[in-house]
Short mmCIF file of C-alpha atoms and ligand atoms in Angstrom, two decimals:
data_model
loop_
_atom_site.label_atom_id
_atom_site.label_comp_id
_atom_site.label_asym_id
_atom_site.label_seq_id
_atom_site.Cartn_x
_atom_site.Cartn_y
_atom_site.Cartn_z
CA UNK A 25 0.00 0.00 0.00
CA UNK A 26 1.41 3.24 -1.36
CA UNK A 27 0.68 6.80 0.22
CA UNK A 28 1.88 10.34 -0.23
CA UNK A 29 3.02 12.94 1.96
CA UNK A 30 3.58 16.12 0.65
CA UNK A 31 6.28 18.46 2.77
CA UNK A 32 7.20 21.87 1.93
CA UNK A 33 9.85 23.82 3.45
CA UNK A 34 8.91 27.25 4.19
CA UNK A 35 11.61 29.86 3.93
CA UNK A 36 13.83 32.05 1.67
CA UNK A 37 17.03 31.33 0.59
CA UNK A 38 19.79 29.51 2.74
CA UNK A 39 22.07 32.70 2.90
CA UNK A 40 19.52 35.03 3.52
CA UNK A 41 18.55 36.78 0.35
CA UNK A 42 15.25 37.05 -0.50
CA UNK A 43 11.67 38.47 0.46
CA UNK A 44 9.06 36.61 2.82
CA UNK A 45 6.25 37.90 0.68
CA UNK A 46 7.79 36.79 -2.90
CA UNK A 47 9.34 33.44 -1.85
CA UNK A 48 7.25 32.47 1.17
CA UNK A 49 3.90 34.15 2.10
CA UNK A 50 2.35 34.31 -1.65
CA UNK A 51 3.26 30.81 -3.00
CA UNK A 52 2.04 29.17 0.02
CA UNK A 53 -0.84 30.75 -0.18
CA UNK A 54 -1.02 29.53 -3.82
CA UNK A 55 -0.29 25.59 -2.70
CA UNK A 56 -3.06 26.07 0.31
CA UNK A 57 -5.71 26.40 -2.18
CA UNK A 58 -5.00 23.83 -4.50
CA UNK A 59 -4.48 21.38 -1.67
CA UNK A 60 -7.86 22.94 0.20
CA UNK A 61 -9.51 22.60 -3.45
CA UNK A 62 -9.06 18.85 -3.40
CA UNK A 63 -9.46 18.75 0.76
CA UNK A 64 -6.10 17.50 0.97
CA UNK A 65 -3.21 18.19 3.49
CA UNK A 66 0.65 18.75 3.28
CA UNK A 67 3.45 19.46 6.26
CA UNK A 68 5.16 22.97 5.93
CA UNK A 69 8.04 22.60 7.34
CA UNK A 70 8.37 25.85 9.21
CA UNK A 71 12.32 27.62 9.46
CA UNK A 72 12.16 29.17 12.81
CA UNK A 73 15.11 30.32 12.95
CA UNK A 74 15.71 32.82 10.08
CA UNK A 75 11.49 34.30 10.94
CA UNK A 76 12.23 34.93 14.08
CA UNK A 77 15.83 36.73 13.21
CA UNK A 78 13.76 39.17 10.83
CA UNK A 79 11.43 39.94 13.15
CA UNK A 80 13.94 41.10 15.58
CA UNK A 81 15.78 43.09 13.26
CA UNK A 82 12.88 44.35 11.49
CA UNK A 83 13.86 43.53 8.09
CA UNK A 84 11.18 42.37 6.05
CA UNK A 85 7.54 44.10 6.15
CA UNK A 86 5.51 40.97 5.71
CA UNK A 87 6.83 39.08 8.74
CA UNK A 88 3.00 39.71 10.06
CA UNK A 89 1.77 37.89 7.26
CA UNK A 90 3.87 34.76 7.40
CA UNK A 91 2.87 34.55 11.26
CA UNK A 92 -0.55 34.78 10.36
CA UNK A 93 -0.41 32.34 7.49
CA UNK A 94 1.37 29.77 10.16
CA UNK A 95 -1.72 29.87 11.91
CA UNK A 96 -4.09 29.29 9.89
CA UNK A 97 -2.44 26.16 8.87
CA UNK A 98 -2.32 25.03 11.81
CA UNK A 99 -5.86 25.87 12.61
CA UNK A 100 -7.24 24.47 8.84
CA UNK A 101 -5.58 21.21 9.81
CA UNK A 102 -1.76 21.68 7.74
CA UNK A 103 0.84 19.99 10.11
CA UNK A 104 3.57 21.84 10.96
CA UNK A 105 6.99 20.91 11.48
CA UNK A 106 10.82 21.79 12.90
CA UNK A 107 12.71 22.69 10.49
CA UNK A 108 15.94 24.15 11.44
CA UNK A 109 18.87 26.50 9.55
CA UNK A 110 21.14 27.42 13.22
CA UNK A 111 23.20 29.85 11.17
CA UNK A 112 20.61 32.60 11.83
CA UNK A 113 20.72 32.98 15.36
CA UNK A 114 24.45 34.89 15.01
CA UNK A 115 22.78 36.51 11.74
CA UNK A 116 23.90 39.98 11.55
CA UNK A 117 22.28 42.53 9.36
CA UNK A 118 24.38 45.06 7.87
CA UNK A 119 23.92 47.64 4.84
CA UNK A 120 20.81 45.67 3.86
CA UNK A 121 21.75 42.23 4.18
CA UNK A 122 22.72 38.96 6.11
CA UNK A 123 25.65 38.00 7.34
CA UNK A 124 25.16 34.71 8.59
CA UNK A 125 27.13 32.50 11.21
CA UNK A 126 28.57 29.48 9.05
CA UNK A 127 30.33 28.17 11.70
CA UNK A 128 27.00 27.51 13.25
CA UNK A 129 25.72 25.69 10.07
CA UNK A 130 24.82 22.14 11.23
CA UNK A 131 23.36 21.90 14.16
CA UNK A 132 24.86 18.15 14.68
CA UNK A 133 28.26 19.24 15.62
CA UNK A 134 27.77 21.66 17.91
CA UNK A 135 28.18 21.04 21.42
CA UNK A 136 25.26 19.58 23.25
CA UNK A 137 24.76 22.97 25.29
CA UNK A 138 24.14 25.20 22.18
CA UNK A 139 22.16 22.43 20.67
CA UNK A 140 19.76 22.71 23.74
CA UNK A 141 19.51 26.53 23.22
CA UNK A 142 18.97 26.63 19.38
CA UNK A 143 16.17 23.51 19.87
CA UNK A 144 14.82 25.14 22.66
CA UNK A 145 14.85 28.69 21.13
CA UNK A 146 12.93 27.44 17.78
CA UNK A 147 10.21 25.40 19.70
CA UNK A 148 9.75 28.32 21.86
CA UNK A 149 9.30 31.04 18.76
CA UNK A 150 6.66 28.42 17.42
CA UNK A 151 4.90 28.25 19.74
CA UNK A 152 4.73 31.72 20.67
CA UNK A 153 3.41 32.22 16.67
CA UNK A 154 0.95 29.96 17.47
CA UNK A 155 -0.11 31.51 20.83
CA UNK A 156 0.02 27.64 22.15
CA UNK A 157 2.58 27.56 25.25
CA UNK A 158 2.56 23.44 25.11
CA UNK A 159 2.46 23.21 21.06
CA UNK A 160 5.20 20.74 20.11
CA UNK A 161 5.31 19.44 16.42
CA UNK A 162 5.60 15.72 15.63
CA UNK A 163 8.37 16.42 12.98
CA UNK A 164 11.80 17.55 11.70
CA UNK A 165 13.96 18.19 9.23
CA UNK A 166 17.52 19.54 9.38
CA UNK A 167 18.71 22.71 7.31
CA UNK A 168 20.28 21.32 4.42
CA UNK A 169 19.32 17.70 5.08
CA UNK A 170 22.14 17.59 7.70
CA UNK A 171 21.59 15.01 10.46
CA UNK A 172 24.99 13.62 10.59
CA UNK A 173 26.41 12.92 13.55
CA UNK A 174 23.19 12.23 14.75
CA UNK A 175 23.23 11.26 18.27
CA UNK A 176 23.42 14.44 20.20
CA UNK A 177 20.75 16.59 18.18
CA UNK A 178 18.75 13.26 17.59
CA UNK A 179 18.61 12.63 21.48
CA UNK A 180 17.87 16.64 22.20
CA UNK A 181 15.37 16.69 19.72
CA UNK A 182 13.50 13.56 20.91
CA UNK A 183 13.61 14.18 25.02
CA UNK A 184 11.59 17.49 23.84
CA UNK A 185 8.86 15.20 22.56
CA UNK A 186 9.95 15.21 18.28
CA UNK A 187 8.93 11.64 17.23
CA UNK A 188 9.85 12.03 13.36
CA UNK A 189 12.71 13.02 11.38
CA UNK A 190 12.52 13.62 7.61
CA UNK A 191 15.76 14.68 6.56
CA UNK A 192 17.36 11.41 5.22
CA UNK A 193 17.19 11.20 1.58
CA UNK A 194 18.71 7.75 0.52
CA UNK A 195 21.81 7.97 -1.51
CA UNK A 196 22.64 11.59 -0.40
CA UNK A 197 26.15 12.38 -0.50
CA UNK A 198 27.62 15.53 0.03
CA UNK A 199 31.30 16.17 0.66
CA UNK A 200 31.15 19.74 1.29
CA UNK A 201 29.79 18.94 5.06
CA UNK A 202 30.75 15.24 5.09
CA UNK A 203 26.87 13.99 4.70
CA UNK A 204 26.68 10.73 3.76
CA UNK A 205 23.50 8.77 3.29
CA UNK A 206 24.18 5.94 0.90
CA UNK A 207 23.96 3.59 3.83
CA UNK A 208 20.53 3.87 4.02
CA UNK A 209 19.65 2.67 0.62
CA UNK A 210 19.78 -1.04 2.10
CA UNK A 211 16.41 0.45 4.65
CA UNK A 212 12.89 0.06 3.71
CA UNK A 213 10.39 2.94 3.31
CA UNK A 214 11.08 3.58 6.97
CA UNK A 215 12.81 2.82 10.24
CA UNK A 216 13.25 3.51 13.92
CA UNK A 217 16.98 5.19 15.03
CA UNK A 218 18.94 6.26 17.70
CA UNK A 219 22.68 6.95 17.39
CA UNK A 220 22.94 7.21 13.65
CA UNK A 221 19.92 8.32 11.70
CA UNK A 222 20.66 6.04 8.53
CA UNK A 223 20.80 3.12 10.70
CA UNK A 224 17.59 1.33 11.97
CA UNK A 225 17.31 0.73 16.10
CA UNK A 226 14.31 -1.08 16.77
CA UNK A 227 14.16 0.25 20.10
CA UNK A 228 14.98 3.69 18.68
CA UNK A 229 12.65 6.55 20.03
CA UNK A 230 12.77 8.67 16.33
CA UNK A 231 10.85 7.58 13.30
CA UNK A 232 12.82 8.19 10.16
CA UNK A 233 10.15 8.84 7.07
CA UNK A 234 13.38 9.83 4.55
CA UNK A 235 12.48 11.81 1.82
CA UNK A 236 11.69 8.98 -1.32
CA UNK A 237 14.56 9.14 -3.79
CA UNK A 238 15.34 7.15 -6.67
CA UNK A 239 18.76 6.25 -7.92
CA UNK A 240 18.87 7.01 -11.25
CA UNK A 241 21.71 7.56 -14.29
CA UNK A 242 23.69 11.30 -13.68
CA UNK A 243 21.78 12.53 -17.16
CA UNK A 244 19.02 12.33 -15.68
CA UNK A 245 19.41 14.64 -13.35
CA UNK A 246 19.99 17.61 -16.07
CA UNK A 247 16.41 18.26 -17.19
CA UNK A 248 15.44 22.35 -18.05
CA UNK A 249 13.35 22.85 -15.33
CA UNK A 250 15.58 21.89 -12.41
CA UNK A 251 18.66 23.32 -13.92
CA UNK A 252 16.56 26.93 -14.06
CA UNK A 253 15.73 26.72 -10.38
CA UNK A 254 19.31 25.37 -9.37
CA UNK A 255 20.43 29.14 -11.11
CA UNK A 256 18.01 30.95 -9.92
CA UNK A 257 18.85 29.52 -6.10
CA UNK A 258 22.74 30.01 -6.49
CA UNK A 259 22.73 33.98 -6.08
CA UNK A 260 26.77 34.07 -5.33
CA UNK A 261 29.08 32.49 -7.41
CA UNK A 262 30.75 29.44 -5.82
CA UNK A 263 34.00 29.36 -4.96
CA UNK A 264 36.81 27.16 -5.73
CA UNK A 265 36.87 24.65 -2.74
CA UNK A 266 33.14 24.29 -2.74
CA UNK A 267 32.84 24.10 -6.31
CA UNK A 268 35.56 21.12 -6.52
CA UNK A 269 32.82 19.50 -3.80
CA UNK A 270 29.63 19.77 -5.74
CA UNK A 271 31.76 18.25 -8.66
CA UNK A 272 32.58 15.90 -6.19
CA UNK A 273 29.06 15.46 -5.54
CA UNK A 274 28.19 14.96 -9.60
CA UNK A 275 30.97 12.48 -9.87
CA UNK A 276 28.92 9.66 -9.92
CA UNK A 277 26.76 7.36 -12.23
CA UNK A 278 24.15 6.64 -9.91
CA UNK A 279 22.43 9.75 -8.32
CA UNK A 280 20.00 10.20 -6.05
CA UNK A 281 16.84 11.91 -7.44
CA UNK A 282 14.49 13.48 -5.05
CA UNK A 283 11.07 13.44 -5.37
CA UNK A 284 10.47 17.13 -5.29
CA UNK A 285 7.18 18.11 -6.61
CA UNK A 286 8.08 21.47 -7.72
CA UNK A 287 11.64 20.41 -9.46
CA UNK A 288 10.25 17.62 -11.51
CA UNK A 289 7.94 17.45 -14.27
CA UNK A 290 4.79 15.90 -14.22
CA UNK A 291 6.80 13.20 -16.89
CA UNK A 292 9.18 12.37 -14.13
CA UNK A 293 6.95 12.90 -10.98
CA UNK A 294 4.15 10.06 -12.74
CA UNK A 295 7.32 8.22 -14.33
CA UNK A 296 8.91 7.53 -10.30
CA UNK A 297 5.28 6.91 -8.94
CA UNK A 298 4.63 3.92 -11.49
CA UNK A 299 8.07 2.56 -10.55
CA UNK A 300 6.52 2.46 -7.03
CA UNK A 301 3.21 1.23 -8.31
CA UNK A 302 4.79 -1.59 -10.32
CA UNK A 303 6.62 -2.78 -6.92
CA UNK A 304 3.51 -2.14 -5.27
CA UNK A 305 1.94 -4.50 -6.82
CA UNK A 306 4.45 -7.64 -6.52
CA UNK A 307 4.50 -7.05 -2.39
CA UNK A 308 0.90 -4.77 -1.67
CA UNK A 309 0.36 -5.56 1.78
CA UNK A 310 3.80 -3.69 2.91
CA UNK A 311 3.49 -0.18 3.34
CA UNK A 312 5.14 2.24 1.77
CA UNK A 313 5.13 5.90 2.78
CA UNK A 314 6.45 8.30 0.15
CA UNK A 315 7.70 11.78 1.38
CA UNK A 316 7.70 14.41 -1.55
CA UNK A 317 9.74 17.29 -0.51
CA UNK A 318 9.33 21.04 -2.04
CA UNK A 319 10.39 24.65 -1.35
CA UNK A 320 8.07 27.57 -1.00
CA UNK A 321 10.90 29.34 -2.84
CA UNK A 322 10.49 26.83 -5.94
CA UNK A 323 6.58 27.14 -6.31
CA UNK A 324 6.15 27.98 -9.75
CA UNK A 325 4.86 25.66 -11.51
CA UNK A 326 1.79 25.03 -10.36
CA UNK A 327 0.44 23.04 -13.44
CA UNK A 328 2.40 19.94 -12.55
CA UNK A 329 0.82 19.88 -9.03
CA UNK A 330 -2.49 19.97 -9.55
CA UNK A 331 -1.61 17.26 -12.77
CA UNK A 332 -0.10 15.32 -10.22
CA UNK A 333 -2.51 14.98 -7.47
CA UNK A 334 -4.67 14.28 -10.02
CA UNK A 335 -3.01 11.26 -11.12
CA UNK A 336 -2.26 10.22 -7.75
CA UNK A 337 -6.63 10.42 -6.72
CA UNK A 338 -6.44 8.67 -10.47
CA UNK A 339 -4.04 5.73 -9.11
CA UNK A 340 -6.06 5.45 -5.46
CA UNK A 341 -2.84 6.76 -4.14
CA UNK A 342 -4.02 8.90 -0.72
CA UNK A 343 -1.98 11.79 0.28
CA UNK A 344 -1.08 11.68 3.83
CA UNK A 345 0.40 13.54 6.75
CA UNK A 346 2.99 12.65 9.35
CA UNK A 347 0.14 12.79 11.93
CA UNK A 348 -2.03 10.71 10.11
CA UNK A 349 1.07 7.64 9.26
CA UNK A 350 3.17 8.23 12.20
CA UNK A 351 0.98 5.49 14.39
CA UNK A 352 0.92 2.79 11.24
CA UNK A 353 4.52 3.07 10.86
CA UNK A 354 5.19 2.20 14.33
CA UNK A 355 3.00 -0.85 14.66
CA UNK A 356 4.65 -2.40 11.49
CA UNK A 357 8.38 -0.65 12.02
ZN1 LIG B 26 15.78 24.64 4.52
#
């Protein structure tokens, strides 16, 4: 049995350029609808950190709308989650922009101290959005996907009631900040952890729902449309050390495709899906939650969504929530 979840992370771009209202607040607002149009659900993952860093400097006017669009997911049923970029919280903002604190970049290897502050600090401004003093949400993700070493964070993260994680995506490799996630390709759909999140713990208290990937042939990976959001995310050019890392990254036959429903066509989103479907039907009584990931920043195509939820109602393929699959994944992890 095959069902979708749709997450979306909510926030600009990852070294602070950008406006709330162009990147965040209006195509949300655009992905609401269609979902409310076909009374369906997604998970926004929320980045805490950078909203509440412009709202204490003051630097972007529609802060007030993106707290008010926060609740009203949460009121109109949306599931919010953690999602977490640390290397806000020593933001400075200087002749009208960030400077950001890189050293602070993933959260895993920091000490456990500042990991309890920055956890404790994000919860806090989420729930203060919400006006809910015991709100905690079910989920996380890490900025950049970066849950590596996982123990510390993982164990932080999980004594302040998180039960999920969704930043794995099976096959990621990234040199630049030593991520490594080709050990979980040998994992099913998902698994319980502890001490390393792309190893299964059956007594582990975090449920790892990884973002669904497929490994496919390095051409693939060059369609139009992805390569035209790839440029229009990479506002500084790159320098040498970190460009010899994402060649690094490219060096390989086999790469990990994500399924991100605003980066793909509606060719390659229906094109993974029957992959699934076709495996699906050999073994249909396991279950197999499939995490789509997007970016508020990347909603602009919103043709291929609504095509795709189509197909999926088409296919008797639900779309989920964490909320909703988080019990059925444990009694069958
Ligand atoms: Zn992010």
């Amino acid at each position: 049995m095959i069902e979708c979840i749709f997450t979306v992370d909510y926030e600009i771009y990852g070294n602070g350029k950008g406006a709330l209202r162009e990147l965040v607040y209006e195509p949300a607002e655009k992905l609401i609808e269609i979902f409310r149009k076909h009374n369906l659900r997604f998970v926004a993952f929320v980045e805490v950190a950078e909203l509440e860093m412009i709202e204490r400097k003051g630097t972007d006017a529609a802060i007030g709308l993106v707290k008010e669009q926060i609740r009203n997911f949460h009121r109109d049923g949306f599931e919010l989650g953690l999602h977490l970029h640390p290397q806000w919280y020593n933001g400075e903002y200087e002749n009208g922009r960030w400077l950001l604190d890189y050293d602070e970049y993933n959260l895993c290897i920091l000490s456990r101290e500042r990991i309890v502050q920055i956890v404790d600090r994000s919860i806090a401004y989420l729930r203060g959005v919400l006006g809910e003093s015991g709100y905690m949400p079910l989920s996380f993700r890490a900025g950049n996907w970066l849950f590596q070493p996982t123990r510390t964070a993982g164990d932080v993260l999980a004594e302040r009631g998180i039960k999920v994680d969704s930043s794995v995506f099976k096959g990621g490799l990234q040199h630049q900040h030593k991520l490594d996630y080709r050990f979980a390709l040998r994992n099913g759909y998902y698994w319980t952890f502890r001490d390393y999140v792309d190893i299964p713990d059956p007594v582990g208290p975090l449920l790892e729902l990884p973002i669904y990937t497929q490994m496919v042939p390095f051409w693939k990976m060059l369609t139009i449309k992805r390569i035209g959001l790839q440029r229009k995310g990479s506002s500084a050019a790159l320098d040498g050390k970190k460009r010899l890392n994402r060649l690094l990254d490219y060096l390989r036959l086999w790469y990990p495709l994500k399924f991100d429903f605003c980066r793909m066509t509606i060719n390659e989103l229906s094109s993974m899906l029957e992959r699934v479907i076709r495996e699906d039907q050999k073994n249909p009584s396991s279950y197999k939650p499939l995490v789509a990931i997007g970016h508020t920043k990347d909603l602009i195509d919103f043709d291929s969504i609504e095509h795709f939820l189509s197909f999926l109602s088409e296919r008797g393929i639900p779309v989920s929530t964490f909320e909703r699959v988080y019990q059925k994944c444990l009694s069958s992890a």
